[in-house]
PDB file of C-alpha atoms in Angstrom:
ATOM      1  CA  LEU A   7       7.742 -11.466  -7.243  1.00 65.00           C
ATOM      2  CA  ALA A   8       8.123  -9.237 -10.216  1.00 68.00           C
ATOM      3  CA  LYS A   9      10.277  -6.118  -9.370  1.00 85.00           C
ATOM      4  CA  THR A  10       9.010  -2.775 -10.448  1.00 91.00           C
ATOM      5  CA  THR A  11      10.883   0.375 -11.511  1.00 93.00           C
ATOM      6  CA  GLN A  12       9.384   3.792 -11.497  1.00 95.00           C
ATOM      7  CA  PRO A  13      10.800   7.278 -11.701  1.00 97.00           C
ATOM      8  CA  ILE A  14      11.386   8.714  -8.265  1.00 96.00           C
ATOM      9  CA  SER A  15       9.664  11.988  -8.852  1.00 97.00           C
ATOM     10  CA  MET A  16       7.891  13.946 -11.558  1.00 98.00           C
ATOM     11  CA  ASP A  17       6.682  17.600 -11.842  1.00 98.00           C
ATOM     12  CA  SER A  18       3.663  18.814 -13.828  1.00 97.00           C
ATOM     13  CA  TYR A  19       1.391  21.772 -14.066  1.00 97.00           C
ATOM     14  CA  GLU A  20      -2.330  22.086 -13.583  1.00 97.00           C
ATOM     15  CA  GLY A  21      -4.420  21.091 -16.604  1.00 97.00           C
ATOM     16  CA  GLN A  22      -1.598  18.901 -18.156  1.00 97.00           C
ATOM     17  CA  GLU A  23      -1.839  15.112 -18.752  1.00 97.00           C
ATOM     18  CA  VAL A  24       0.716  13.173 -16.733  1.00 98.00           C
ATOM     19  CA  ASN A  25       2.081   9.676 -17.719  1.00 98.00           C
ATOM     20  CA  ILE A  26       3.941   7.625 -15.081  1.00 98.00           C
ATOM     21  CA  THR A  27       5.653   4.525 -16.569  1.00 97.00           C
ATOM     22  CA  CYS A  28       6.444   1.429 -14.505  1.00 96.00           C
ATOM     23  CA  SER A  29       8.842  -1.400 -15.714  1.00 95.00           C
ATOM     24  CA  HIS A  30       8.159  -4.832 -14.661  1.00 92.00           C
ATOM     25  CA  ASN A  31      10.345  -7.106 -16.833  1.00 90.00           C
ATOM     26  CA  ASN A  32       9.687 -10.462 -15.095  1.00 89.00           C
ATOM     27  CA  ILE A  33       5.974 -10.127 -14.638  1.00 91.00           C
ATOM     28  CA  ALA A  34       4.367 -13.547 -14.279  1.00 90.00           C
ATOM     29  CA  THR A  35       1.597 -14.800 -16.566  1.00 91.00           C
ATOM     30  CA  ASN A  36      -1.116 -14.509 -14.035  1.00 88.00           C
ATOM     31  CA  ASP A  37       0.037 -11.176 -12.374  1.00 90.00           C
ATOM     32  CA  TYR A  38      -2.227  -8.113 -12.623  1.00 92.00           C
ATOM     33  CA  ILE A  39      -0.883  -4.576 -12.638  1.00 94.00           C
ATOM     34  CA  THR A  40      -2.271  -2.380  -9.944  1.00 95.00           C
ATOM     35  CA  TRP A  41      -1.695   1.350  -9.115  1.00 97.00           C
ATOM     36  CA  TYR A  42      -2.203   3.025  -5.868  1.00 97.00           C
ATOM     37  CA  GLN A  43      -2.252   6.681  -4.920  1.00 97.00           C
ATOM     38  CA  GLN A  44      -1.120   8.013  -1.454  1.00 97.00           C
ATOM     39  CA  PHE A  45      -1.657  11.560  -0.242  1.00 95.00           C
ATOM     40  CA  PRO A  46       0.348  12.896   2.744  1.00 90.00           C
ATOM     41  CA  SER A  47      -0.549  11.424   6.099  1.00 89.00           C
ATOM     42  CA  GLN A  48      -3.031   9.025   4.555  1.00 94.00           C
ATOM     43  CA  GLY A  49      -3.088   5.334   3.627  1.00 95.00           C
ATOM     44  CA  PRO A  50      -2.684   4.307  -0.009  1.00 96.00           C
ATOM     45  CA  ARG A  51      -5.850   4.186  -2.180  1.00 96.00           C
ATOM     46  CA  PHE A  52      -6.477   1.869  -5.018  1.00 96.00           C
ATOM     47  CA  ILE A  53      -6.767   3.648  -8.397  1.00 97.00           C
ATOM     48  CA  ILE A  54      -6.841   1.185 -11.205  1.00 96.00           C
ATOM     49  CA  GLN A  55      -5.944  -2.233 -12.170  1.00 95.00           C
ATOM     50  CA  GLY A  56      -5.348  -4.057 -15.427  1.00 94.00           C
ATOM     51  CA  TYR A  57      -3.992  -7.189 -17.154  1.00 94.00           C
ATOM     52  CA  LYS A  58      -3.437  -6.065 -20.759  1.00 91.00           C
ATOM     53  CA  THR A  59      -4.197  -3.429 -23.265  1.00 89.00           C
ATOM     54  CA  LYS A  60      -6.163  -0.434 -21.920  1.00 95.00           C
ATOM     55  CA  VAL A  61      -8.331   0.175 -18.787  1.00 95.00           C
ATOM     56  CA  THR A  62      -9.995   3.463 -17.949  1.00 95.00           C
ATOM     57  CA  ASN A  63     -12.029   4.682 -15.076  1.00 95.00           C
ATOM     58  CA  GLU A  64     -13.095   8.000 -13.657  1.00 93.00           C
ATOM     59  CA  VAL A  65      -9.718   8.650 -12.141  1.00 91.00           C
ATOM     60  CA  ALA A  66      -7.199   7.440 -14.621  1.00 96.00           C
ATOM     61  CA  SER A  67      -6.198   5.205 -17.683  1.00 97.00           C
ATOM     62  CA  LEU A  68      -3.847   2.316 -17.591  1.00 98.00           C
ATOM     63  CA  PHE A  69      -2.007   1.370 -20.840  1.00 97.00           C
ATOM     64  CA  ILE A  70      -0.402  -2.066 -20.981  1.00 97.00           C
ATOM     65  CA  PRO A  71       1.575  -3.209 -24.006  1.00 96.00           C
ATOM     66  CA  ALA A  72       1.301  -6.669 -25.550  1.00 95.00           C
ATOM     67  CA  ASP A  73       4.497  -7.823 -23.786  1.00 94.00           C
ATOM     68  CA  ARG A  74       3.351  -6.607 -20.425  1.00 95.00           C
ATOM     69  CA  LYS A  75       6.842  -5.618 -19.419  1.00 94.00           C
ATOM     70  CA  SER A  76       5.731  -2.143 -18.620  1.00 95.00           C
ATOM     71  CA  SER A  77       2.680  -0.085 -17.924  1.00 96.00           C
ATOM     72  CA  THR A  78       1.731   3.593 -18.022  1.00 97.00           C
ATOM     73  CA  LEU A  79      -0.654   5.358 -15.606  1.00 98.00           C
ATOM     74  CA  SER A  80      -2.220   8.279 -17.317  1.00 98.00           C
ATOM     75  CA  LEU A  81      -3.710  11.085 -15.354  1.00 97.00           C
ATOM     76  CA  PRO A  82      -5.787  13.561 -17.574  1.00 93.00           C
ATOM     77  CA  ARG A  83      -5.749  17.251 -16.778  1.00 93.00           C
ATOM     78  CA  VAL A  84      -4.117  17.054 -13.341  1.00 97.00           C
ATOM     79  CA  SER A  85      -5.018  19.499 -10.621  1.00 96.00           C
ATOM     80  CA  LEU A  86      -3.112  20.480  -7.460  1.00 97.00           C
ATOM     81  CA  SER A  87      -5.119  17.770  -5.602  1.00 96.00           C
ATOM     82  CA  ASP A  88      -3.332  15.110  -7.660  1.00 96.00           C
ATOM     83  CA  THR A  89      -0.068  15.858  -5.869  1.00 97.00           C
ATOM     84  CA  ALA A  90       0.678  12.466  -4.290  1.00 97.00           C
ATOM     85  CA  VAL A  91       2.929   9.426  -4.379  1.00 97.00           C
ATOM     86  CA  TYR A  92       1.836   6.889  -7.054  1.00 98.00           C
ATOM     87  CA  TYR A  93       2.781   3.114  -6.675  1.00 97.00           C
ATOM     88  CA  CYS A  94       2.872   0.427  -9.241  1.00 95.00           C
ATOM     89  CA  LEU A  95       2.294  -3.064  -8.027  1.00 94.00           C
ATOM     90  CA  VAL A  96       2.682  -6.326  -9.701  1.00 92.00           C
ATOM     91  CA  ALA A  97       1.694  -9.425  -7.867  1.00 80.00           C
ATOM     92  CA  VAL A  98      -1.132 -11.895  -7.581  1.00 71.00           C
ATOM     93  CA  ASN A  99      -0.214 -12.659  -4.025  1.00 72.00           C
ATOM     94  CA  LYS A 100       1.113 -10.209  -1.438  1.00 78.00           C
ATOM     95  CA  LEU A 101       0.726  -6.485  -1.903  1.00 88.00           C
ATOM     96  CA  ILE A 102       4.344  -5.488  -2.139  1.00 88.00           C
ATOM     97  CA  PHE A 103       4.991  -1.724  -2.588  1.00 90.00           C
ATOM     98  CA  GLY A 104       7.982  -0.117  -4.082  1.00 87.00           C
ATOM     99  CA  ALA A 105       9.347   3.405  -3.432  1.00 89.00           C
ATOM    100  CA  GLY A 106       6.699   4.823  -5.832  1.00 95.00           C
ATOM    101  CA  THR A 107       6.714   8.086  -7.839  1.00 97.00           C
ATOM    102  CA  ARG A 108       6.331  11.294  -6.116  1.00 97.00           C
ATOM    103  CA  LEU A 109       4.228  13.680  -8.401  1.00 98.00           C
ATOM    104  CA  ALA A 110       4.099  17.340  -7.631  1.00 98.00           C
ATOM    105  CA  VAL A 111       1.564  19.462  -9.565  1.00 98.00           C
ATOM    106  CA  HIS A 112       2.317  23.274  -9.740  1.00 97.00           C
ATOM    107  CA  PRO A 113      -0.051  26.070 -10.294  1.00 96.00           C
TER     108      PRO A 113
ATOM    109  CA  ASN B  17     -18.616   3.343   6.352  1.00 64.00           C
ATOM    110  CA  ALA B  18     -15.759   2.694   8.785  1.00 78.00           C
ATOM    111  CA  GLY B  19     -13.658   0.496   6.488  1.00 95.00           C
ATOM    112  CA  VAL B  20     -10.351  -0.213   8.184  1.00 98.00           C
ATOM    113  CA  THR B  21      -9.926   1.333  11.742  1.00 97.00           C
ATOM    114  CA  GLN B  22      -6.555   1.581  13.468  1.00 98.00           C
ATOM    115  CA  THR B  23      -5.984   2.347  17.138  1.00 97.00           C
ATOM    116  CA  PRO B  24      -4.172   4.273  18.459  1.00 97.00           C
ATOM    117  CA  LYS B  25      -3.463   7.034  15.868  1.00 96.00           C
ATOM    118  CA  PHE B  26      -0.403   8.248  17.749  1.00 97.00           C
ATOM    119  CA  GLN B  27       1.912   6.662  20.339  1.00 97.00           C
ATOM    120  CA  VAL B  28       5.177   7.468  21.925  1.00 97.00           C
ATOM    121  CA  LEU B  29       7.117   4.621  23.556  1.00 97.00           C
ATOM    122  CA  LYS B  30      10.342   4.369  25.401  1.00 97.00           C
ATOM    123  CA  THR B  31      12.919   1.909  24.231  1.00 98.00           C
ATOM    124  CA  GLY B  32      12.111  -1.470  25.634  1.00 97.00           C
ATOM    125  CA  GLN B  33       8.382  -0.968  26.107  1.00 97.00           C
ATOM    126  CA  SER B  34       5.949  -3.104  24.454  1.00 97.00           C
ATOM    127  CA  MET B  35       2.741  -2.249  22.827  1.00 97.00           C
ATOM    128  CA  THR B  36       0.049  -3.706  20.535  1.00 98.00           C
ATOM    129  CA  LEU B  37      -1.418  -1.808  17.502  1.00 98.00           C
ATOM    130  CA  GLN B  38      -5.102  -2.677  16.894  1.00 98.00           C
ATOM    131  CA  CYS B  39      -6.788  -3.093  13.423  1.00 98.00           C
ATOM    132  CA  ALA B  40     -10.431  -3.999  12.667  1.00 98.00           C
ATOM    133  CA  GLN B  41     -12.175  -4.063   9.273  1.00 98.00           C
ATOM    134  CA  ASP B  42     -15.972  -4.217   8.844  1.00 97.00           C
ATOM    135  CA  MET B  43     -15.959  -5.345   5.183  1.00 97.00           C
ATOM    136  CA  ASN B  44     -15.926  -9.174   5.860  1.00 97.00           C
ATOM    137  CA  HIS B  45     -12.547  -9.295   4.148  1.00 97.00           C
ATOM    138  CA  ASN B  46     -10.507 -12.505   4.408  1.00 97.00           C
ATOM    139  CA  SER B  47      -6.983 -11.142   4.099  1.00 96.00           C
ATOM    140  CA  MET B  48      -5.237  -8.492   6.262  1.00 97.00           C
ATOM    141  CA  TYR B  49      -1.828  -6.843   6.195  1.00 97.00           C
ATOM    142  CA  TRP B  50       0.490  -4.821   8.312  1.00 98.00           C
ATOM    143  CA  TYR B  51       2.838  -2.375   6.762  1.00 97.00           C
ATOM    144  CA  ARG B  52       5.498   0.237   7.991  1.00 97.00           C
ATOM    145  CA  GLN B  53       6.371   3.384   6.258  1.00 96.00           C
ATOM    146  CA  ASP B  54       9.411   5.347   7.117  1.00 95.00           C
ATOM    147  CA  PRO B  55       9.733   9.003   6.325  1.00 88.00           C
ATOM    148  CA  GLY B  56       9.940   9.709   2.562  1.00 85.00           C
ATOM    149  CA  MET B  57       9.907   5.961   1.826  1.00 89.00           C
ATOM    150  CA  GLY B  58       7.423   3.393   0.403  1.00 90.00           C
ATOM    151  CA  LEU B  59       5.371   0.784   2.417  1.00 94.00           C
ATOM    152  CA  ARG B  60       7.112  -2.375   3.657  1.00 95.00           C
ATOM    153  CA  LEU B  61       5.047  -5.431   4.383  1.00 95.00           C
ATOM    154  CA  ILE B  62       5.584  -6.677   7.890  1.00 97.00           C
ATOM    155  CA  TYR B  63       3.135  -9.589   8.197  1.00 97.00           C
ATOM    156  CA  TYR B  64       0.015 -10.626   6.485  1.00 96.00           C
ATOM    157  CA  SER B  65      -2.863 -12.984   7.178  1.00 97.00           C
ATOM    158  CA  ALA B  66      -4.266 -14.642   4.117  1.00 95.00           C
ATOM    159  CA  SER B  67      -7.188 -15.873   5.817  1.00 95.00           C
ATOM    160  CA  GLU B  68      -8.542 -16.268   9.401  1.00 95.00           C
ATOM    161  CA  GLY B  69      -6.329 -18.551  11.305  1.00 92.00           C
ATOM    162  CA  THR B  70      -3.184 -17.987   9.242  1.00 96.00           C
ATOM    163  CA  THR B  71      -0.448 -15.477   9.471  1.00 97.00           C
ATOM    164  CA  ASP B  72       2.921 -15.230   7.374  1.00 96.00           C
ATOM    165  CA  LYS B  73       6.091 -13.106   7.509  1.00 96.00           C
ATOM    166  CA  GLY B  74       6.331 -10.273   4.899  1.00 94.00           C
ATOM    167  CA  GLU B  75       9.468  -8.321   3.997  1.00 93.00           C
ATOM    168  CA  VAL B  76      10.491  -6.927   7.422  1.00 96.00           C
ATOM    169  CA  PRO B  77       9.016  -9.184  10.273  1.00 97.00           C
ATOM    170  CA  ASN B  78      11.918  -9.046  12.665  1.00 97.00           C
ATOM    171  CA  GLY B  79      10.988  -7.362  16.096  1.00 96.00           C
ATOM    172  CA  TYR B  80       7.113  -7.803  15.407  1.00 98.00           C
ATOM    173  CA  ASN B  81       4.425 -10.472  16.115  1.00 98.00           C
ATOM    174  CA  VAL B  82       0.951 -10.616  14.914  1.00 98.00           C
ATOM    175  CA  SER B  83      -2.375 -12.165  15.817  1.00 97.00           C
ATOM    176  CA  ARG B  84      -5.360 -12.682  13.726  1.00 97.00           C
ATOM    177  CA  LEU B  85      -7.823 -12.571  16.529  1.00 91.00           C
ATOM    178  CA  ASN B  86     -10.927 -13.289  14.268  1.00 96.00           C
ATOM    179  CA  LYS B  87     -11.992 -12.493  10.758  1.00 97.00           C
ATOM    180  CA  ARG B  88     -12.297  -8.795  11.592  1.00 97.00           C
ATOM    181  CA  GLU B  89      -9.211  -8.103  13.726  1.00 98.00           C
ATOM    182  CA  PHE B  90      -5.466  -8.279  13.174  1.00 98.00           C
ATOM    183  CA  SER B  91      -3.191  -6.816  15.785  1.00 98.00           C
ATOM    184  CA  LEU B  92       0.615  -6.017  15.560  1.00 98.00           C
ATOM    185  CA  ARG B  93       2.724  -6.337  18.691  1.00 98.00           C
ATOM    186  CA  LEU B  94       6.104  -4.833  19.450  1.00 97.00           C
ATOM    187  CA  GLU B  95       7.613  -6.834  22.280  1.00 93.00           C
ATOM    188  CA  SER B  96      10.616  -4.570  23.042  1.00 96.00           C
ATOM    189  CA  ALA B  97      10.449  -1.327  21.058  1.00 97.00           C
ATOM    190  CA  ALA B  98      13.515   0.080  19.476  1.00 97.00           C
ATOM    191  CA  PRO B  99      14.157   3.493  17.895  1.00 97.00           C
ATOM    192  CA  SER B 100      14.396   1.915  14.515  1.00 96.00           C
ATOM    193  CA  GLN B 101      10.770   0.941  14.826  1.00 97.00           C
ATOM    194  CA  THR B 102       9.783   4.665  14.756  1.00 97.00           C
ATOM    195  CA  SER B 103       7.554   4.702  11.744  1.00 97.00           C
ATOM    196  CA  VAL B 104       3.958   5.111  10.485  1.00 98.00           C
ATOM    197  CA  TYR B 105       2.122   1.737  10.610  1.00 98.00           C
ATOM    198  CA  PHE B 106      -0.747   0.884   8.279  1.00 98.00           C
ATOM    199  CA  CYS B 107      -3.125  -1.927   8.207  1.00 98.00           C
ATOM    200  CA  ALA B 108      -4.921  -2.937   5.218  1.00 97.00           C
ATOM    201  CA  SER B 109      -7.506  -5.682   4.144  1.00 97.00           C
ATOM    202  CA  SER B 110      -8.598  -7.257   0.901  1.00 95.00           C
ATOM    203  CA  GLU B 111     -11.501  -9.580   0.046  1.00 94.00           C
ATOM    204  CA  ALA B 112      -9.121 -12.321  -0.906  1.00 91.00           C
ATOM    205  CA  PHE B 113      -5.401 -13.001  -0.908  1.00 89.00           C
ATOM    206  CA  THR B 114      -5.399 -12.986  -4.700  1.00 86.00           C
ATOM    207  CA  ASP B 115      -7.281  -9.709  -4.658  1.00 88.00           C
ATOM    208  CA  THR B 116      -4.946  -6.667  -5.368  1.00 88.00           C
ATOM    209  CA  GLU B 117      -7.440  -4.097  -4.306  1.00 92.00           C
ATOM    210  CA  ALA B 118      -6.788  -3.415  -0.706  1.00 95.00           C
ATOM    211  CA  PHE B 119      -8.249  -0.973   1.718  1.00 96.00           C
ATOM    212  CA  PHE B 120      -6.084   0.829   4.167  1.00 97.00           C
ATOM    213  CA  GLY B 121      -6.515   2.377   7.542  1.00 97.00           C
ATOM    214  CA  GLN B 122      -5.412   5.985   8.467  1.00 96.00           C
ATOM    215  CA  GLY B 123      -2.200   4.718  10.102  1.00 97.00           C
ATOM    216  CA  THR B 124      -0.575   4.797  13.523  1.00 97.00           C
ATOM    217  CA  ARG B 125       2.274   7.184  13.893  1.00 97.00           C
ATOM    218  CA  LEU B 126       4.657   5.460  16.399  1.00 97.00           C
ATOM    219  CA  THR B 127       7.712   7.196  17.922  1.00 97.00           C
ATOM    220  CA  VAL B 128      10.214   5.181  19.992  1.00 97.00           C
ATOM    221  CA  VAL B 129      12.503   7.364  22.121  1.00 97.00           C
TER     222      VAL B 129
END
């Protein structure tokens, strides 16, 4: 399974764009890149998934370079309610979570 | 819209006691998973069931057993609880084992004293 590396924590302010980068150097050809969000005392929630280039939905954008060895989750104009832990997963089989990135959004 | 339902939500056990955590999903998903999450940490996969009738070990299976009772239900059993098993337990399901979009329950907060 591809190992992922993310920053442990990040801080931002309301209204800013936040970019969280995940490294996955040994990603396999058929692996997708998936991001989850977890609020305190809740289970994780699927945010976005991609294979290459750029994917956008109503919550976030996911940028994946051609070599696919990293990916960047972009949250536009964050609010206090975006304070959560964000997990990057890389696996076709088995949903293995790493430690995630703890994002704190300040007023 | 129940999704994934876990019972109980909270439980306190004494060391050595046994208990079963229940999980049921109403989305007709084939794959189900059990995770534990220790304070301030990420989730660790305990066991998973890729399809009805199959179960496999995840990252941290020691001290646990599972049963895929039917397509809807996947239970996690602690035969002899230990303080190291104090954690929040999450159940999840996905349509297929190759599907990376999973749906999680609200968790069971277990304390072993």
